[in-house]
Coordinates of C-alpha atoms in Angstrom, one line a residue:
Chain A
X115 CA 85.5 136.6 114.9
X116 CA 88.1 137.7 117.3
X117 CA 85.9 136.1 120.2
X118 CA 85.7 132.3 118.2
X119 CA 89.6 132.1 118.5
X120 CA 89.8 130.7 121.5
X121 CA 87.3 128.4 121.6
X122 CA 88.4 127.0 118.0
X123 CA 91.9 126.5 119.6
X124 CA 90.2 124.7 122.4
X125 CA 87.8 122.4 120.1
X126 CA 91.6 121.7 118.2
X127 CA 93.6 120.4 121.8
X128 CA 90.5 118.2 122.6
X129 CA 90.3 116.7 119.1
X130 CA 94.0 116.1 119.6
X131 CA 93.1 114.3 123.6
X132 CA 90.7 112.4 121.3
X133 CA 93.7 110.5 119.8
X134 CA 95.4 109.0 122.7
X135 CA 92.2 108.4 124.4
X136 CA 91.2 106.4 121.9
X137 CA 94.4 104.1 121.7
X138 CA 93.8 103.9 125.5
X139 CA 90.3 102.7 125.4
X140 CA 91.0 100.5 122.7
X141 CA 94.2 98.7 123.5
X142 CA 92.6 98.1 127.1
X143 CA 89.0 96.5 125.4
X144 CA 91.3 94.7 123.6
X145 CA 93.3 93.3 126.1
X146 CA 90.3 92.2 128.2
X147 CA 88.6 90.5 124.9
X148 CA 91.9 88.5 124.2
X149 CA 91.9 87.6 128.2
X150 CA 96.0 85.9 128.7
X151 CA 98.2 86.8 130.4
X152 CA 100.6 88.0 127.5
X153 CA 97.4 90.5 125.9
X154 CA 97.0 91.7 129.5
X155 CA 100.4 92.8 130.4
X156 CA 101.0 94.3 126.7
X157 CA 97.7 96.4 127.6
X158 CA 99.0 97.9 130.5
X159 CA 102.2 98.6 129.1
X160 CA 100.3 100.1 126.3
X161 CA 97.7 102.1 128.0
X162 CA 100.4 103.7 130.2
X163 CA 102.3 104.6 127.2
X164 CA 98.9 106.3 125.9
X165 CA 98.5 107.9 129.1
X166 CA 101.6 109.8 129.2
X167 CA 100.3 111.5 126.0
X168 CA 97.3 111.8 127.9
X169 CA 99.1 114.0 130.2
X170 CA 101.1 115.8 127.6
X171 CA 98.2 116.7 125.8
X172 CA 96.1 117.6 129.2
X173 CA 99.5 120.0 130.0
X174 CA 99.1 121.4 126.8
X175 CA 95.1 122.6 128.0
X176 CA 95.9 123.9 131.3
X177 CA 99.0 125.9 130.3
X178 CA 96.9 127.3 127.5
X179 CA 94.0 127.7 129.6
X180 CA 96.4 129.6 132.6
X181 CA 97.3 131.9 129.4
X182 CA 94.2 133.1 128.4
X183 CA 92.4 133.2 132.2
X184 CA 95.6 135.8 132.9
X185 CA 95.2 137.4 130.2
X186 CA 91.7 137.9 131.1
X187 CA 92.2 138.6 134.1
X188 CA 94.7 141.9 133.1
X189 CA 91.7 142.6 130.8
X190 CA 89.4 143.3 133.2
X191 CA 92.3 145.1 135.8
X192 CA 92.4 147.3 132.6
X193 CA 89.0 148.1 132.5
X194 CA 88.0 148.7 136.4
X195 CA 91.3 151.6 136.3
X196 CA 89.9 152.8 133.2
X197 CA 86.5 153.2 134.9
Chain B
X64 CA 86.1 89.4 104.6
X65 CA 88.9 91.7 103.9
X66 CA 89.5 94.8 105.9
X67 CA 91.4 97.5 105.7
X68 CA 92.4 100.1 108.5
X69 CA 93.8 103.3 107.3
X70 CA 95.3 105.1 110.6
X71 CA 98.1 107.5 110.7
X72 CA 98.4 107.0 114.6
X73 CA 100.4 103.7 114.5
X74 CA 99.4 102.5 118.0
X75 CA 95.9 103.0 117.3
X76 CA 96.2 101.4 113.9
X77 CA 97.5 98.4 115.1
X78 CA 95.2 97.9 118.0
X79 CA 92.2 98.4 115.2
X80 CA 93.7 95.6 113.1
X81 CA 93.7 93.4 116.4
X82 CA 90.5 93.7 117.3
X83 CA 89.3 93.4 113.9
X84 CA 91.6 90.1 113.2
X85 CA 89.4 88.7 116.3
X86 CA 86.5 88.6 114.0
X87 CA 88.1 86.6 111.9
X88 CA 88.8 89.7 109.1
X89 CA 91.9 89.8 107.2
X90 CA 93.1 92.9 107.8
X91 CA 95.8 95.7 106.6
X92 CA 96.5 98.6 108.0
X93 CA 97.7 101.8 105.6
X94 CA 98.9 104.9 107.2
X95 CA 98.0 107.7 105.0
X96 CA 95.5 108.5 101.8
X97 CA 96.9 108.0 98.7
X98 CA 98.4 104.1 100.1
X99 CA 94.1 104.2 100.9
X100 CA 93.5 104.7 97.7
X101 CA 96.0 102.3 95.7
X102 CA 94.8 99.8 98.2
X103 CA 91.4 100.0 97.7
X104 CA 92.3 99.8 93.6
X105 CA 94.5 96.8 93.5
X106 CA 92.5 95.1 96.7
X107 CA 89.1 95.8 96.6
X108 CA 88.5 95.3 100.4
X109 CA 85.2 94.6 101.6
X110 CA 85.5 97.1 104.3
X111 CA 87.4 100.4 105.0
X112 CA 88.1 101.6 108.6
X113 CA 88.9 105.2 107.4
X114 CA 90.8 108.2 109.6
X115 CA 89.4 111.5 108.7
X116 CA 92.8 113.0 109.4
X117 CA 95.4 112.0 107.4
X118 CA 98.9 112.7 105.7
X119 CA 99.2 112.8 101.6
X120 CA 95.7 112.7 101.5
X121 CA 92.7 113.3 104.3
X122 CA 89.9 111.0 104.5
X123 CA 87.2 113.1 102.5
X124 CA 89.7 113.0 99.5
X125 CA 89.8 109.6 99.6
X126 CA 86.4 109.3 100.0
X127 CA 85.6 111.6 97.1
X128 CA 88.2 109.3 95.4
X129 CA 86.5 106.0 95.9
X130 CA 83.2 107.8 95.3
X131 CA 80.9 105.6 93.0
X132 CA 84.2 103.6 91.6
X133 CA 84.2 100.8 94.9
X134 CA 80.8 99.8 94.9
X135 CA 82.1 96.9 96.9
X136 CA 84.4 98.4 99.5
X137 CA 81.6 99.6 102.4
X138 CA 83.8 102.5 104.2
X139 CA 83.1 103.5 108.4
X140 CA 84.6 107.1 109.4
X141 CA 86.5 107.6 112.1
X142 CA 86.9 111.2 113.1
X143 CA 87.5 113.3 116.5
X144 CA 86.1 116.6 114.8
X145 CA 82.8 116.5 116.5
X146 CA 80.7 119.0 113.7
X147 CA 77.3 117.4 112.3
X148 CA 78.3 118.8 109.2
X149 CA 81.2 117.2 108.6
X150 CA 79.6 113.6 109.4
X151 CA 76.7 114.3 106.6
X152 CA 79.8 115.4 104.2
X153 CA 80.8 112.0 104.3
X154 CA 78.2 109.9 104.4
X155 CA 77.2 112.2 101.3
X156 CA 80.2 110.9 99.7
X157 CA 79.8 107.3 100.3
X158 CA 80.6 106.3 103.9
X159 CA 78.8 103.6 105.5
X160 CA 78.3 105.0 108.9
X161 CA 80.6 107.3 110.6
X162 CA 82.2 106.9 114.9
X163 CA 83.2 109.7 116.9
X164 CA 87.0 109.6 118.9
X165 CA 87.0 108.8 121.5
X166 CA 85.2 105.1 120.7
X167 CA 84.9 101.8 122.1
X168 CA 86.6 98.9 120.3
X169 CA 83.2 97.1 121.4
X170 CA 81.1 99.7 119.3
X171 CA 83.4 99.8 116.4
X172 CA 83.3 96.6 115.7
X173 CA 79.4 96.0 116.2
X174 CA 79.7 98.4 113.9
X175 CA 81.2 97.1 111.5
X176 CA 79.5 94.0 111.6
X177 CA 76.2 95.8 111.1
X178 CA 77.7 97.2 107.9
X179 CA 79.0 93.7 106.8
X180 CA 75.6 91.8 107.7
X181 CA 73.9 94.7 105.3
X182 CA 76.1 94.1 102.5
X183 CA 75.2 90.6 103.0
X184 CA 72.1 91.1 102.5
X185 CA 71.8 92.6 99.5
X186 CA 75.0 90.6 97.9
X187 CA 75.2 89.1 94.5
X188 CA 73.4 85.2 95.5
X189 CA 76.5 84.1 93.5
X190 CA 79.8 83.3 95.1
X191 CA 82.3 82.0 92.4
X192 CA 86.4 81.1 93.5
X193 CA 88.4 79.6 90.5
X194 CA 86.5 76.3 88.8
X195 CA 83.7 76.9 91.8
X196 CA 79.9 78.7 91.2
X197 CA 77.7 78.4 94.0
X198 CA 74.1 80.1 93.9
X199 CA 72.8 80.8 97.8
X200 CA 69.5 81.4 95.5
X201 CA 68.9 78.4 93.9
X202 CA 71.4 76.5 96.9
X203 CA 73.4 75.0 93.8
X204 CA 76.9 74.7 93.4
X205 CA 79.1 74.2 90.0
X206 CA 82.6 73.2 89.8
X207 CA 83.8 73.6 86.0
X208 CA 79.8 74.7 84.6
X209 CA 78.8 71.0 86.4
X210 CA 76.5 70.4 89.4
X211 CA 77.8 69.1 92.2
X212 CA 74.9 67.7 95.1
X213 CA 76.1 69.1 98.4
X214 CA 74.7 68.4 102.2
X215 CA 73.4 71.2 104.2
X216 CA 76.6 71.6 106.4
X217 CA 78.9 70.7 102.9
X218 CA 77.4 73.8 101.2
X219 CA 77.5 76.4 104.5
X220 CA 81.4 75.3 104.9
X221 CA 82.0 75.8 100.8
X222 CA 80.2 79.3 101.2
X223 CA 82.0 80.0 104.4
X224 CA 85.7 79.8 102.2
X225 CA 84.0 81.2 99.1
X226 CA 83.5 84.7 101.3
X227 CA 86.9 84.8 102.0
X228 CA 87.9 84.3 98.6
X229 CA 90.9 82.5 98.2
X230 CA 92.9 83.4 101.8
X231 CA 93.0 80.7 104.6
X232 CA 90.4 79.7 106.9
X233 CA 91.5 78.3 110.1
X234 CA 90.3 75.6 111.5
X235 CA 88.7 77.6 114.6
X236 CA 87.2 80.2 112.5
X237 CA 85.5 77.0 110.6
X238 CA 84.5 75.1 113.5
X239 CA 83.0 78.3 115.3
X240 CA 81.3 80.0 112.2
X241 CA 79.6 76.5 110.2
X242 CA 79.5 74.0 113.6
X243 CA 79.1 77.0 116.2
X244 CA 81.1 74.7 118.2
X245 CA 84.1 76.1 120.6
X246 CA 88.0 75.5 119.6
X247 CA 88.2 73.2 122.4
X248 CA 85.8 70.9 121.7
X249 CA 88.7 68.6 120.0
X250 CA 86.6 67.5 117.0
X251 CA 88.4 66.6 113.5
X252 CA 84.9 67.2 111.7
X253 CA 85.9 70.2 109.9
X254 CA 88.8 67.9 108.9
X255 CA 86.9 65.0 107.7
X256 CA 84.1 67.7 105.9
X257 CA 87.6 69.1 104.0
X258 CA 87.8 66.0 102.7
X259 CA 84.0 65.4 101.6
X260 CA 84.3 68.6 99.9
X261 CA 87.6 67.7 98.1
X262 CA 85.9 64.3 96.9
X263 CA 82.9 65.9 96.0
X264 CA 84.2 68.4 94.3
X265 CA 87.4 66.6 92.5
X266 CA 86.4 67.5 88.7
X267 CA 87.7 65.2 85.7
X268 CA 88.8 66.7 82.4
X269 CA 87.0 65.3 79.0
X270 CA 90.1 64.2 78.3
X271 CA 90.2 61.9 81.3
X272 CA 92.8 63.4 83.3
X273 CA 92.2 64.6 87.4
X274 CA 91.4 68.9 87.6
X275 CA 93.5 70.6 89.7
X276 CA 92.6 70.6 93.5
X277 CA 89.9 72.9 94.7
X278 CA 91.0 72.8 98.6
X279 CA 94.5 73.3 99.6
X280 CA 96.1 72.3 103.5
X281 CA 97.5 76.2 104.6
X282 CA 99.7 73.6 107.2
X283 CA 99.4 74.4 110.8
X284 CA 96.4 76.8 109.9
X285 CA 93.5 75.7 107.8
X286 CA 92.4 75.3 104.3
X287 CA 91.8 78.0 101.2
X288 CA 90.5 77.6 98.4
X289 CA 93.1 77.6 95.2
X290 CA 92.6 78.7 91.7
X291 CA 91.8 82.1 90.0
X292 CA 89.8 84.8 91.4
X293 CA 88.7 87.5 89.8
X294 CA 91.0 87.6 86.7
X295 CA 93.9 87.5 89.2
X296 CA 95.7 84.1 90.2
X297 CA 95.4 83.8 93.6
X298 CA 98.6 84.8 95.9
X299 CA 100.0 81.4 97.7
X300 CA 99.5 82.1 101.5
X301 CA 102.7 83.2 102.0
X302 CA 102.4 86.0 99.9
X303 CA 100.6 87.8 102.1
X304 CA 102.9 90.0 102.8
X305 CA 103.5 92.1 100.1
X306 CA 107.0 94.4 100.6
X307 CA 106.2 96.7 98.0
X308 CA 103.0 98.0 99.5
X309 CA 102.4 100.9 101.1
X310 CA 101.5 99.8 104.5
X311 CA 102.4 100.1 108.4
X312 CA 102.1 97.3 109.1
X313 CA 102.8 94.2 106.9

């Protein structure tokens, strides 16, 4: 049960990736359907905006996944002394 | 046809509502379950673009909600939870087809034309708006319980405003869906059709006196029909925006 823990927080950070990474998908299709100038700029104004929660969320991972790798890591320091 | 997005991520939302105004929807845009639900009561949209994750009231409650009451409303799931289980859950309860995040506006809204073109297809043959009955059946059309002879392109653009049921169609959406013909073209036929319609279907009381108008101008925009629908006088254009409802996005 113990083990599952890690990888159910994982599955929850990349449902939340799925969110902005939608938006940023979306906003640029939609941009490029529209096709004017106005639609294009407010795309790319958009889809940066949705990036940086892209790269909040992508933070989020790796200082997570830093975490558990050193923690891991101290796990396994443990066990080669204990050996 | 009448959409109606409910998103808790505004951004998102409001692109959905975009892309689905392009296909010439009406669309609102709720941000959480239970303004899903009293939508969906006082609306009755064709189709719901539903969130599974949502504030108040998460999508699976509002789908066991609507369950068997909104035999009209045709949902699509949105979710980013990626278990099989929980896609069969809902389409168990009712949905329509469910779309994993992250999507393609593209595939959404094939999508949800797919859906709409089924409902189509197995849709009541009778369209009725106010004083007007058309059978697609029997291609006969009624304004006050009498027949009214119709041409071929008379009848598509009368079914064409029938679907939408009392809100405006533009002038492009008329000229691309019934002539297939580009906004560009600088035709007045949907114009001079308007007014075919509106002679042909200009009723007189017993009593001698003119009916009311069938066709109004929306001005700048289009035409809708005007009457009654469904028990409930139909809202004047501007009325569109309603400030008491629960929405994002009015």
């Amino acid at each position: 049960m113990k083990k599952q823990a890690p990888f159910e927080e994982l599955a929850k950070q990349l449902h939340d990736l799925c969110q902005p990474l939608t938006a940023l998908q979306c906003r640029l299709e939609l941009g490029r359907m529209c096709g004017d100038e106005q639609s294009l700029t407010e795309a790319v104004e958009g889809g940066l905006v949705e990036t940086e929660r892209l790269v909040q969320g992508v933070e989020t991972m790796r200082t997570w996944l830093l975490r558990e790798l050193g923690r891991n890591e101290d796990k396994s320091r443990a066990g080669e002394r204990g050996q | 046809m009448k959409v109606l997005v409910v998103e808790d991520d505004r951004a998102l939302g409001l692109f959905l509502q975009k892309g689905l105004r392009l296909e010439g929807h009406s669309v609102d845009l709720v941000g959480d379950g239970d303004a899903a639900v009293e939508y969906a009561i006082e609306h009755q949209p064709d189709l719901m673009v539903l969130d599974l994750s949502l504030p108040c009231r998460d999508g699976l409650e509002v789908l066991a909600e609507l369950q068997g009451r909104f035999a009209r409303t045709s949902v699509m799931v949105l979710t980013g939870r990626s278990q099989v289980e929980e896609r069969i859950k809902c389409l168990n309860l009712g949905a329509d087809d469910c779309l994993l995040k992250p999507f393609s506006l593209y595939e959404l809204m094939a999508r949800c034309r797919a859906i709409l073109r089924r409902k189509e297809q197995f849709a009541n043959p009778v369209l009725h708006f106010g004083a007007v009955e058309m059978d697609r059946m029997n291609r006969s059309v009624r304004r006050d319980g009498v027949e009214v002879e119709l041409t071929a392109k008379e009848f598509a653009l009368l079914e064409f405003m029938l679907r939408r049921n009392g809100d405006c169609c533009t002038r492009t959406e008329l000229l691309s869906d019934v002539w297939k013909m580009s906004p560009d073209s600088g035709t007045n036929v949907v114009d001079v059709y308007i007014n075919y319609l509106r002679r042909k279907l200009a009723g007189v009381h017993p009593d001698g006196q003119q009916s009311e108008p069938v066709i109004e101008t929306v001005r700048g925009e289009g035409y809708r029909l005007c009457g009654v629908r469904k028990g409930i006088r139909s809202a004047p254009a501007s009325d569109a925006l309603r400030p008491n409802m629960p929405r994002l996005v009015a």
